[in-house]
Tab-separated table of C-alpha atoms in Angstrom:
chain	number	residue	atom	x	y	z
Z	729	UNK	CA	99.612	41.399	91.875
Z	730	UNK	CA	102.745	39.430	90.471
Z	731	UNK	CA	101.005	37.464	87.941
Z	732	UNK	CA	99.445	41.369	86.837
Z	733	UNK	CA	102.285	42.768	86.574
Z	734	UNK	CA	103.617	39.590	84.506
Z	735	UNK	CA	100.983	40.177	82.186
Z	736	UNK	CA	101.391	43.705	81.644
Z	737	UNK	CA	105.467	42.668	81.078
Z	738	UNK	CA	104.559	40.084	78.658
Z	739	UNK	CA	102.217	41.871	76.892
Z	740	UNK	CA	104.968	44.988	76.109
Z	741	UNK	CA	107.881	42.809	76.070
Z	742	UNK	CA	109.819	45.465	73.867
Z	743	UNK	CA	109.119	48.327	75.687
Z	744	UNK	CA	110.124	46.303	79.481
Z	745	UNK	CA	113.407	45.455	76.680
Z	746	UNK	CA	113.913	49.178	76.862
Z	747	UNK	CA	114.048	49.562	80.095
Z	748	UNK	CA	115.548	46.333	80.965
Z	749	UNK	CA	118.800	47.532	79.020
Z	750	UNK	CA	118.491	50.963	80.304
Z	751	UNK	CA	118.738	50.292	83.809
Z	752	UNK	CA	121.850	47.848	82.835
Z	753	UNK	CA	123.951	50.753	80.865
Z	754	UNK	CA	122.973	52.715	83.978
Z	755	UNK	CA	124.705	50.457	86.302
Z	756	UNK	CA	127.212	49.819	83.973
Z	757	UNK	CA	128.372	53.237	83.478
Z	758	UNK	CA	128.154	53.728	87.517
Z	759	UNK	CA	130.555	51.082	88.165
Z	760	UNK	CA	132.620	52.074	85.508
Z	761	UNK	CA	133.071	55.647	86.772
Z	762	UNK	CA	132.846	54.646	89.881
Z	763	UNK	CA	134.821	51.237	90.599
Z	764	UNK	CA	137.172	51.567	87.354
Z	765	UNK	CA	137.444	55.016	87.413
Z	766	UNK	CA	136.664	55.046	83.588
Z	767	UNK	CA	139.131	52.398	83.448
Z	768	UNK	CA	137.026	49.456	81.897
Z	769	UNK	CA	134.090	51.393	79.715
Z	770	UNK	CA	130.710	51.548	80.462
Z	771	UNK	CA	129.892	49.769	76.896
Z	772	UNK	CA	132.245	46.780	78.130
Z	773	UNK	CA	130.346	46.099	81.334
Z	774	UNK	CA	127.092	46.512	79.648
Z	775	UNK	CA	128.458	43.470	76.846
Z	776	UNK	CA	129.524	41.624	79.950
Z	777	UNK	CA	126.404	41.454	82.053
Z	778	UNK	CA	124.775	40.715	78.981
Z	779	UNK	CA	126.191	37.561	78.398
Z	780	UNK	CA	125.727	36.256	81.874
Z	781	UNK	CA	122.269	37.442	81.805
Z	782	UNK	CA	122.235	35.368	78.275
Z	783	UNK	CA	123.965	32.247	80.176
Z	784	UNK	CA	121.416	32.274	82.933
Z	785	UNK	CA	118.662	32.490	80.263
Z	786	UNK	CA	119.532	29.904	78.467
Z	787	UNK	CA	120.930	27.477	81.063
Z	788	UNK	CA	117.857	27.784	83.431
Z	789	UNK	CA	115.107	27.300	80.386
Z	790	UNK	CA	117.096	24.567	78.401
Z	791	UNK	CA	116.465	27.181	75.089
Z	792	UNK	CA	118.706	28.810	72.796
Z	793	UNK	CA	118.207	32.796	72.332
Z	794	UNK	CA	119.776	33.574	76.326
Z	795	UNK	CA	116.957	35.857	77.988
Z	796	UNK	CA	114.698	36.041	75.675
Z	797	UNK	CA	113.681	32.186	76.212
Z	798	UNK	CA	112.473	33.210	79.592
Z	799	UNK	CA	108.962	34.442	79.002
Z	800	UNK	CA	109.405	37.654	80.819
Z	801	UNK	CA	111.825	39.246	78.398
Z	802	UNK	CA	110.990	37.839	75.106
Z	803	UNK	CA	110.868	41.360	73.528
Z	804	UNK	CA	114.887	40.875	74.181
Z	805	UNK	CA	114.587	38.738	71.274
Z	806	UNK	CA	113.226	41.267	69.030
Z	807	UNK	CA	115.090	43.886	70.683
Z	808	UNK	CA	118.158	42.084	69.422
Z	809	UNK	CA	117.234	41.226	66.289
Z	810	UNK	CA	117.951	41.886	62.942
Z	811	UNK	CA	116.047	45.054	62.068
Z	812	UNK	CA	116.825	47.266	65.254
Z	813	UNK	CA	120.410	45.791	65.023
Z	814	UNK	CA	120.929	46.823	61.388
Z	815	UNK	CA	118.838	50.647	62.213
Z	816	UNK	CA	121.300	50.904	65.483
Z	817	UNK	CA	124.127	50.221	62.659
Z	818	UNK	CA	122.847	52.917	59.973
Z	819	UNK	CA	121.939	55.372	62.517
Z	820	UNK	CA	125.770	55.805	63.590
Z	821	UNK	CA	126.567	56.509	60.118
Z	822	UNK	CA	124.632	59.819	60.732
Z	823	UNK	CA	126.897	62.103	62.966
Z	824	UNK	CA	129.898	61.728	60.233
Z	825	UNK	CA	130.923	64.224	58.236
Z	826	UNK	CA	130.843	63.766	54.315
Z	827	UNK	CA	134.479	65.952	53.706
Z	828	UNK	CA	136.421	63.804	56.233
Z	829	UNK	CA	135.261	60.177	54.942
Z	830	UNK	CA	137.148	61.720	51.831
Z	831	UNK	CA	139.792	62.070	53.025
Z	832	UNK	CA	140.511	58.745	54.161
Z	833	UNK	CA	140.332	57.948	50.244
Z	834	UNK	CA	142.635	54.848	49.161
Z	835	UNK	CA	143.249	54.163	52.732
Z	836	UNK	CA	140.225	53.261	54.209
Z	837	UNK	CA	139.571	51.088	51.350
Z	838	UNK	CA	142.494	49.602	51.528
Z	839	UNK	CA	142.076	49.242	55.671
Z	840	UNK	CA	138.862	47.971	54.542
Z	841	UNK	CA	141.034	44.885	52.771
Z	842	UNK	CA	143.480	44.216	54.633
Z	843	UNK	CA	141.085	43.952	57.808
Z	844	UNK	CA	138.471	41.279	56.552
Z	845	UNK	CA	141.929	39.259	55.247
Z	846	UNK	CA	143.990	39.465	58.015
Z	847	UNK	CA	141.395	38.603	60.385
Z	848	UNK	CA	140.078	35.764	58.275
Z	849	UNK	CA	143.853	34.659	58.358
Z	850	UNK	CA	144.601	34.339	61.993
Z	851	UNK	CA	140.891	32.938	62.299
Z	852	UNK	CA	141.915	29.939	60.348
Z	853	UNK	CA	145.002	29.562	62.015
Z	854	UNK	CA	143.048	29.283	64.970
Z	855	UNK	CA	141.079	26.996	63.357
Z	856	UNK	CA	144.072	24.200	62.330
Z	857	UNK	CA	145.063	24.615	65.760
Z	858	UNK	CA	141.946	23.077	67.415
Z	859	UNK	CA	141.865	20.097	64.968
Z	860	UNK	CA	139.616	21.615	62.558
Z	861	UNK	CA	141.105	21.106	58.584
Z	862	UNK	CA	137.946	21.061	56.063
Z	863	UNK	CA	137.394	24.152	53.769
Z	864	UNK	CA	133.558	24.684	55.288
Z	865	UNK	CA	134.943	24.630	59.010
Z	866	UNK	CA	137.838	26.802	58.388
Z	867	UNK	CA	136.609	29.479	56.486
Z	868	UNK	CA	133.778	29.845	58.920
Z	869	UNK	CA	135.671	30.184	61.626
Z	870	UNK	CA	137.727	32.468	59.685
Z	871	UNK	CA	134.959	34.536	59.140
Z	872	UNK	CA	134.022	34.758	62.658
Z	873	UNK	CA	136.490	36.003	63.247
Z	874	UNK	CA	136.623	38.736	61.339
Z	875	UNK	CA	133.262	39.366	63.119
Z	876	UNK	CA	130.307	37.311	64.945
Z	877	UNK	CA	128.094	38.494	62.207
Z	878	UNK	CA	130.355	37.643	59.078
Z	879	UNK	CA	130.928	34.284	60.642
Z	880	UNK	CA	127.364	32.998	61.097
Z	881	UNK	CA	126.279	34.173	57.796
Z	882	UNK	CA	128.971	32.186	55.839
Z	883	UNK	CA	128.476	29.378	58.051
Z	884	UNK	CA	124.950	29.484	56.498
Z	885	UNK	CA	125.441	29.553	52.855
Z	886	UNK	CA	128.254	26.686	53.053
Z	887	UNK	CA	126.123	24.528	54.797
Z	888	UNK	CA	128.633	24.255	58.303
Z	889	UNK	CA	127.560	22.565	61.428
Z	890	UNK	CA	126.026	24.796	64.272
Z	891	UNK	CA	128.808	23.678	66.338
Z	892	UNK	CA	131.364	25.455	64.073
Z	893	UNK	CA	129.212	28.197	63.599
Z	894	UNK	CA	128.842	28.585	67.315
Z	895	UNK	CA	132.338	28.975	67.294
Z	896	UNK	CA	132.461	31.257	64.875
Z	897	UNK	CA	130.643	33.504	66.545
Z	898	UNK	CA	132.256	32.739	69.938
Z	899	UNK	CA	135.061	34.093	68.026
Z	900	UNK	CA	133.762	37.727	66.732
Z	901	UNK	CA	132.277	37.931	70.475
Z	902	UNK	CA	135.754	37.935	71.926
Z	903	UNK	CA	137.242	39.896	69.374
Z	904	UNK	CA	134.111	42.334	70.058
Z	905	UNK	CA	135.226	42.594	73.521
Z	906	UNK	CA	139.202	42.927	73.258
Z	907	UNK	CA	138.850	45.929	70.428
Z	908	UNK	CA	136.195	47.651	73.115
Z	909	UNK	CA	138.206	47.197	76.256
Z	910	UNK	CA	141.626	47.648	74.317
Z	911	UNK	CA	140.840	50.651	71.969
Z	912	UNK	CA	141.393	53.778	75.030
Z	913	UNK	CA	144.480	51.836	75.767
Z	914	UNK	CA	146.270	52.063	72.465
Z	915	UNK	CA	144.610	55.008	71.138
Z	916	UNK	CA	147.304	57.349	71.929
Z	917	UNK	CA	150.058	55.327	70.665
Z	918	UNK	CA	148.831	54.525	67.152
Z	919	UNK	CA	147.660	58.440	66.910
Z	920	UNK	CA	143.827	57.412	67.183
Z	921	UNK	CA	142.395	61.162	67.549
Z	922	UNK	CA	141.112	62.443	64.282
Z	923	UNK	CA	138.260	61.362	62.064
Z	924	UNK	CA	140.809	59.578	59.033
Z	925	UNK	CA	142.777	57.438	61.694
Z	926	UNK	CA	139.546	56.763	62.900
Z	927	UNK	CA	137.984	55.532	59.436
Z	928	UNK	CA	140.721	53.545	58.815
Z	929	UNK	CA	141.140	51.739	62.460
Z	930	UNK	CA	137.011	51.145	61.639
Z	931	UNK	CA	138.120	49.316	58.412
Z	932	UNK	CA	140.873	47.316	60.198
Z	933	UNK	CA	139.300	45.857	63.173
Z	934	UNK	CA	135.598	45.558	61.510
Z	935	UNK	CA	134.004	45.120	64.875
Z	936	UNK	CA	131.002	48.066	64.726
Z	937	UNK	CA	129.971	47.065	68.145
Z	938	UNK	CA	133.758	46.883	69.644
Z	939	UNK	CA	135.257	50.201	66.900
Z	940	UNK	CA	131.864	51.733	68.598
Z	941	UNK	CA	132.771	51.280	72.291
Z	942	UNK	CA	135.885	51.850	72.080
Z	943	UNK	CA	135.955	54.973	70.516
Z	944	UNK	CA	133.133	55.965	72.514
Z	945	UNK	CA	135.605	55.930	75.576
Z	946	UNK	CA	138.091	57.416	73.335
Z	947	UNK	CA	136.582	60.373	72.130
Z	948	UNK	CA	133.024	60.438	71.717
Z	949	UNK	CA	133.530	62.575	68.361
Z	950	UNK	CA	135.387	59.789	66.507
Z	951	UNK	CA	132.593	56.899	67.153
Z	952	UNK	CA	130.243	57.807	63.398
Z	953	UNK	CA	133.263	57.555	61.336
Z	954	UNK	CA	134.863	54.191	62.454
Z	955	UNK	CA	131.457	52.738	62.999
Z	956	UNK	CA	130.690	53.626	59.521
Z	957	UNK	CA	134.004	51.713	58.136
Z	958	UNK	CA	132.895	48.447	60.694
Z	959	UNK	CA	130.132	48.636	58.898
Z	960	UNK	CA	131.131	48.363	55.783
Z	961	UNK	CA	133.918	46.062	56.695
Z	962	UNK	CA	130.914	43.385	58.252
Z	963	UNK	CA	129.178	43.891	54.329
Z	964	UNK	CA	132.394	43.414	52.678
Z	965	UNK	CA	133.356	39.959	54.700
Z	966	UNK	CA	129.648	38.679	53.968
Z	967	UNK	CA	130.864	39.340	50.589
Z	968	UNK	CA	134.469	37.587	50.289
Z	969	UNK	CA	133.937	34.622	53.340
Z	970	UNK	CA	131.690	32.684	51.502
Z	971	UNK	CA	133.076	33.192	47.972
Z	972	UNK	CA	136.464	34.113	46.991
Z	973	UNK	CA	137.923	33.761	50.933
Z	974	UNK	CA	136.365	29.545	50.540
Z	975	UNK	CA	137.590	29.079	46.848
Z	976	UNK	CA	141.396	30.619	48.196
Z	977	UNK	CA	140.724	28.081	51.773
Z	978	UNK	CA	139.104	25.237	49.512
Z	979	UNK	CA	142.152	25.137	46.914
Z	980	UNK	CA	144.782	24.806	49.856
Z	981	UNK	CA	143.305	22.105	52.002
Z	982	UNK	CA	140.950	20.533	49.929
């Protein structure tokens, strides 16, 4: 019966993916409402169980892609991947509305800026901290943190170690989870409850999956415009990391 039933998984491996993450934003969203009282969102456990489920994966197979190296679940893996991550992406851009992202005008872009630079600042200042001082290290780490897809991606194309990329996305992961957790928090105090502030605190933090779940326990409402802005922030640090952001970190510390 069990080794049916494991052929039937492995055979639709994306559709038991499906489910698999269903029943874990079901859980997630129980124990927010119901241990947290809303407290810590739904999103946040979700991210959270995730990883250990990713931990366990990898730790108990020896692999390197978490769950989906157990045989079970390797529809995670394409679950994850690039094409339903980048049509989960696009998809929030949907639910905005065309007259507001107008407004935002010269701001956003200008949030849009400052976010990749500032992050990609305090990244490498992270960076020299730990020991780390060539150009390729720095500004991958830098990019990471800006976010854990930026970093990864310039790690790539300047030919970094997979230990510093590792890092790099380490480093977009936790700055993922603090934006999520932290945006309900602060969203009162920095007037985060229209669709402009919302564009713009997209195009500062750059985070589409943290902007996302955070908003989403702000005000559902506000989640299409400043996951649209993340989004374009993530295109615009793939964009300056591995070109203008290394020439700038290459011409300082050789």
């Amino acid at each position: 019966m069990f080794e049916m039933l494991s052929d039937v998984f492995q055979e639709n491996g994306l559709i038991l993916s499906f489910a698999l993450v269903g029943i874990v934003m079901y859980f997630s969203y129980m124990f927010s409402d119901k241990l947290t009282k809303g407290w810590l969102h739904g999103s946040a456990i979700a991210i959270l169980v995730g990883l250990v489920l990713a931990y366990i994966g990898g730790a108990t197979t020896g692999g390197e892609k978490g769950l989906s190296d157990i045989g079970l679940f390797t529809g995670i893996g394409l679950m994850g991947g690039g094409m339903l991550r980048d049509f989960a992406i696009v998809a929030t851009a949907f639910g905005a509305n065309i007259e507001e992202i107008k407004k935002a005008g010269f701001t956003g872009v200008l949030s849009l800026f400052l976010g990749v630079i500032v992050s990609f600042i305090v990244g490498v200042v992270i960076a020299l901290t730990f020991g780390y001082t060539d150009a390729v290290s720095l500004t991958t780490i830098g990019a990471g943190t800006a976010t854990y897809i930026v970093g990864p991606v310039t790690g790539t194309a300047l030919g970094a170690s997979s230990e510093v990329i590792t890092l790099s996305i380490a480093a977009g992961l936790v700055k993922s989870i603090l934006t999520m957790i932290g945006t309900p928090f602060i969203a009162k105090y920095i007037g985060l409850d229209n669709p402009r502030s919302a564009i713009v605190y997209g195009g500062l933090m750059g985070t589409t999956s943290g902007v996302a779940g955070g908003l989403a326990a702000t005000d559902p409402k506000l989640v299409p415009y400043g996951a649209m802005t993340a989004t374009f922030y993530t295109g615009l640090g793939c964009l300056l990391a591995p070109s203008i952001l290394f020439i700038i970190t290459r011409s300082i510390f050789g």
